[in-house]
Amino acid sequence: MNGEQPVRVAQLSCGPEHSGVQKEIYEAAAMVNAEMFFPDVALADIKKAYLDFGLEAKSADLKLAIARAKALVDGSVEADAVFIATCFRCSEAAIVRNELRRYILNNSSLPVVSYSFTERTKAGTLLTRMEALTTIAKRRALLAREKQVGLTLGVDSGSSTTKAVVMKNDEIIGTGWTPTTGVIDSAETVITSALEEAGIKLSEIEAIGTTGYGRYLIGDKFKADLIQEELTVNSKGAVYLAGQQHGEATVIDIGGMDNKAISVQDGIPGTFTMGGICAGASGRFLEMTAKRLGIEITELGPLAMEGFSKNVPMNSYCIVFGTQSLVNALAEGHSKADVAAAACRSVAEQVFEQQLQEVDIKEPVIMVGGTSLIEGLVREMGRLLQTEIVVPPYSQFIGSVGSALLSSGFIGDK
Amino acid sequence: MANKEYKPEFSGTVTKYVFVESPDTTPQQLAIKAYEISKGVMIKETCFGLQVTGEPSEVTNLINELRKTDPAHIFVKDRGFPPGDPRRCRANLGGARPGYYGHEFEMGLIRFVSRGLLKMNAGEKAEAAIIETIKRREKSQLSLERLLKTINSEEP
Amino acid sequence: MSKVFIYPSTSLILSDMVERFGHEPLGVAIAIRERIQTPGLDSPPLQMTPEDPKKGLKYAAVEVPSGVRGRMALFGPLIEEAEAAIIINDSDLAFGCMGCSRTNELVKFSVRQRKEIPVLDLNYPSDEEEGLAFVQSIKEFLDSLTKKSGDRKEV
């Protein structure tokens, strides 16, 4: 990306300077060649915009954020993307943050990401979101790719598992999967097995793409052509595998550490949320449930399908409380199948409550990632959203497939 | 992402804004006056007046002298940052720093304060009812009597 | 000379009035200056670090948003140091350090909790007559502080 014009990201915020995290925002932006700026408005604009917008926030910095948002929508200030940030646990700011996000998305073509920070927020946490934001703003050509060409390798270094696929002329010809231990070691393991299955040598690969938490480390090690965060890669991979490259779709990826919900239009992410308050809303809670039930995680899905989730009260808003209700339910004599179903329901509910509210759900809803193989979880999510959820083939390899697909755009560059 | 060490500049100094909103004194005139008596105090001209930086006692002396030139129309305030600091610069932020709007708001009504100072110095006393209004904790409502007075005082 | 906390703490008018009538205004610029002039980790733009919201725990509990606690780390020590305070109650358009309404509610409350210090409540003037009342009220308030501290010295 060297030499490219920086992506200009407008910041609408209340509190990051006084929380001591503004520096982290600047750092995350600098890492993806983005530049934060504060849209310029006059005092008279603030008073007018605030009245026009009609949301009676009392805090002056939120009024200022509203005026800045209006300046972006009206076009009096130009930007490539918008970053909205307010303090975690502030309800006044949460209302403004959500309404501004909706307002900008409905009235402009600017990509928006919103985030609520604490004083512990670090640049690393913001990086993935900032990278997705700048990619959507400036690299649309890259995301327009619909077919994989040549011989490419995609590696997804996730927090729980590492995956790799080898693709040749729009087909998957080799896969590898292992729990993540050492980032590089795990990557080497999965690459070796994917190459073996494909009957290919690493030297024959024409382009490599990496994604996931370890993307920079393995990207550097294997001299990847494309190092890309998982929000754009996964949404691309999902619509590709589901055969939904045109029109609307929603991608849900319940990961081992955090979850992604992405609203996609023609294969390009629109709104997205990433995070989750606690691992109680992630695949990690299901792993714990399986352990407690004395079964493999692969057995949890089929077991849950035999149970009735409503028979067991469970709320995994917090993983500790979730585990307590798990222990209590078993002590009360509930069947393992009901408990498994309840755990699936609880995770689905948390994702629904914490994240899907921020994304406009448009059908088809595609579930990807390792957790999409847990049928019980897919069923509960479908019930909550009242839709038939699509789980494409190779859904657990979504990041690797997306990386292999997108990296094939770099073959001609060599 | 190593944390850089921060070494402050201008340690031990104070910086103050000197705003001038006057029919008789322009920011340029104020600047000329300030340069004449600056004695080592750093002076930066701005659209609204000056920013002065130096040893606390020197800054106080300079400001006392400047105030004498137009007491009812010169206003002074502390500033946390030294002048021209890139962290607060409009060019770097893309827009005004938040404090700017607060100044803009107060400068919009500073003429009432100036008039108040002139009246007070001329020995006028405020009416008890108006003092009560200005000290009211709840946002004041304009009384009918005062509204009529204001309307009648408007030129046709 | 008394130390007078001003609210809004970013107010040009109050800062000026207090200094003009011979007292020391305690505005937020003082707290920012202290941070700007102290060596440490580079943390632009305000030299406020995640340590500030932690210091703010002295004034607000951990469930209070970080921005409130960070701002309280600026205001809290000033309020503790104050010997008097002037509050403009209709100051809805003060931004930045004063840009959070929740913090501002807590700042005012903290000032009023210090029952031993005199507090002058005011509104912004909206005409010349109010301008006179505004200036006169401040002068009388500040003069009364001088008298009080003078009395104490005589005792």
mmCIF file of C-alpha atoms in Angstrom, chain C residues 39-146:
data_model
loop_
_atom_site.group_PDB
_atom_site.id
_atom_site.type_symbol
_atom_site.label_atom_id
_atom_site.label_comp_id
_atom_site.label_asym_id
_atom_site.label_seq_id
_atom_site.Cartn_x
_atom_site.Cartn_y
_atom_site.Cartn_z
ATOM 1 C CA PRO C 39 7.628 13.986 30.909
ATOM 2 C CA GLY C 40 6.228 10.481 30.447
ATOM 3 C CA LEU C 41 4.775 8.299 27.750
ATOM 4 C CA ASP C 42 3.865 10.071 24.560
ATOM 5 C CA SER C 43 0.086 10.144 24.498
ATOM 6 C CA PRO C 44 -1.321 12.722 22.137
ATOM 7 C CA PRO C 45 -3.453 14.750 21.909
ATOM 8 C CA LEU C 46 -3.948 15.788 25.557
ATOM 9 C CA GLN C 47 -1.139 13.777 27.154
ATOM 10 C CA MET C 48 -3.893 11.919 28.958
ATOM 11 C CA THR C 49 -3.161 8.206 29.332
ATOM 12 C CA PRO C 50 -5.239 5.219 30.449
ATOM 13 C CA GLU C 51 -3.850 6.028 33.911
ATOM 14 C CA ASP C 52 -6.157 9.044 34.073
ATOM 15 C CA PRO C 53 -9.437 7.098 34.092
ATOM 16 C CA LYS C 54 -7.847 4.954 36.798
ATOM 17 C CA LYS C 55 -7.041 8.053 38.850
ATOM 18 C CA GLY C 56 -10.638 9.039 38.236
ATOM 19 C CA LEU C 57 -11.748 6.018 40.274
ATOM 20 C CA LYS C 58 -11.269 8.266 43.286
ATOM 21 C CA TYR C 59 -14.257 10.292 42.101
ATOM 22 C CA ALA C 60 -16.435 7.790 40.233
ATOM 23 C CA ALA C 61 -16.891 4.034 40.473
ATOM 24 C CA VAL C 62 -15.527 1.571 37.953
ATOM 25 C CA GLU C 63 -18.894 1.131 36.212
ATOM 26 C CA VAL C 64 -18.825 4.816 35.254
ATOM 27 C CA PRO C 65 -17.614 5.285 31.636
ATOM 28 C CA SER C 66 -13.889 5.851 31.148
ATOM 29 C CA GLY C 67 -14.426 9.304 29.646
ATOM 30 C CA VAL C 68 -16.170 10.481 32.807
ATOM 31 C CA ARG C 69 -13.437 9.103 35.039
ATOM 32 C CA GLY C 70 -10.706 10.552 32.822
ATOM 33 C CA ARG C 71 -12.312 13.969 32.914
ATOM 34 C CA MET C 72 -12.774 13.689 36.685
ATOM 35 C CA ALA C 73 -9.021 13.096 36.968
ATOM 36 C CA LEU C 74 -8.690 16.630 35.578
ATOM 37 C CA PHE C 75 -11.444 18.304 37.581
ATOM 38 C CA GLY C 76 -11.274 16.410 40.881
ATOM 39 C CA PRO C 77 -7.970 17.836 42.144
ATOM 40 C CA LEU C 78 -9.009 21.364 41.091
ATOM 41 C CA ILE C 79 -12.260 21.074 43.060
ATOM 42 C CA GLU C 80 -10.345 19.793 46.099
ATOM 43 C CA GLU C 81 -7.952 22.719 45.881
ATOM 44 C CA ALA C 82 -10.669 25.351 45.441
ATOM 45 C CA GLU C 83 -11.454 27.954 48.105
ATOM 46 C CA ALA C 84 -14.521 29.202 46.241
ATOM 47 C CA ALA C 85 -16.405 28.441 43.030
ATOM 48 C CA ILE C 86 -18.407 30.223 40.352
ATOM 49 C CA ILE C 87 -20.871 28.173 38.344
ATOM 50 C CA ILE C 88 -22.611 29.290 35.172
ATOM 51 C CA ASN C 89 -25.660 27.072 35.053
ATOM 52 C CA ASP C 90 -26.845 27.606 31.474
ATOM 53 C CA SER C 91 -23.568 26.601 29.851
ATOM 54 C CA ASP C 92 -24.819 24.003 27.378
ATOM 55 C CA LEU C 93 -22.258 24.703 24.691
ATOM 56 C CA ALA C 94 -18.930 23.963 26.313
ATOM 57 C CA PHE C 95 -17.032 21.220 24.489
ATOM 58 C CA GLY C 96 -14.014 18.984 24.932
ATOM 59 C CA CYS C 97 -13.151 18.716 28.617
ATOM 60 C CA MET C 98 -16.654 20.066 29.390
ATOM 61 C CA GLY C 99 -18.288 18.122 26.538
ATOM 62 C CA CYS C 100 -19.717 15.279 28.623
ATOM 63 C CA SER C 101 -22.940 16.011 30.414
ATOM 64 C CA ARG C 102 -22.614 13.168 32.901
ATOM 65 C CA THR C 103 -19.198 14.445 33.998
ATOM 66 C CA ASN C 104 -20.565 17.957 34.304
ATOM 67 C CA GLU C 105 -23.359 16.803 36.592
ATOM 68 C CA LEU C 106 -20.777 15.132 38.803
ATOM 69 C CA VAL C 107 -18.478 18.170 38.741
ATOM 70 C CA LYS C 108 -21.249 20.491 39.919
ATOM 71 C CA PHE C 109 -22.312 18.022 42.580
ATOM 72 C CA SER C 110 -18.746 17.653 43.835
ATOM 73 C CA VAL C 111 -18.438 21.423 44.132
ATOM 74 C CA ARG C 112 -21.698 21.647 46.082
ATOM 75 C CA GLN C 113 -20.584 18.813 48.353
ATOM 76 C CA ARG C 114 -17.797 21.063 49.568
ATOM 77 C CA LYS C 115 -20.229 22.894 51.788
ATOM 78 C CA GLU C 116 -17.549 25.000 53.479
ATOM 79 C CA ILE C 117 -16.650 26.927 50.318
ATOM 80 C CA PRO C 118 -18.760 29.790 48.941
ATOM 81 C CA VAL C 119 -20.360 29.185 45.547
ATOM 82 C CA LEU C 120 -21.778 31.825 43.202
ATOM 83 C CA ASP C 121 -24.460 30.601 40.786
ATOM 84 C CA LEU C 122 -24.958 32.581 37.601
ATOM 85 C CA ASN C 123 -26.387 32.478 34.109
ATOM 86 C CA TYR C 124 -24.795 33.950 31.010
ATOM 87 C CA PRO C 125 -25.889 37.552 30.387
ATOM 88 C CA SER C 126 -28.194 38.060 27.435
ATOM 89 C CA ASP C 127 -28.186 41.861 27.319
ATOM 90 C CA GLU C 128 -26.316 44.854 28.706
ATOM 91 C CA GLU C 129 -28.375 45.081 31.890
ATOM 92 C CA GLU C 130 -27.653 41.453 32.652
ATOM 93 C CA GLY C 131 -24.048 42.109 31.701
ATOM 94 C CA LEU C 132 -23.843 44.667 34.484
ATOM 95 C CA ALA C 133 -25.573 42.345 36.948
ATOM 96 C CA PHE C 134 -23.241 39.516 35.920
ATOM 97 C CA VAL C 135 -20.033 41.515 36.342
ATOM 98 C CA GLN C 136 -21.213 43.202 39.535
ATOM 99 C CA SER C 137 -22.242 39.880 41.121
ATOM 100 C CA ILE C 138 -18.867 38.364 40.372
ATOM 101 C CA LYS C 139 -16.988 41.378 41.697
ATOM 102 C CA GLU C 140 -19.003 41.463 44.923
ATOM 103 C CA PHE C 141 -18.546 37.708 45.373
ATOM 104 C CA LEU C 142 -14.786 37.910 44.844
ATOM 105 C CA ASP C 143 -14.450 40.996 47.059
ATOM 106 C CA SER C 144 -16.222 39.113 49.841
ATOM 107 C CA LEU C 145 -13.572 36.378 49.546
ATOM 108 C CA THR C 146 -10.823 38.968 49.964
#
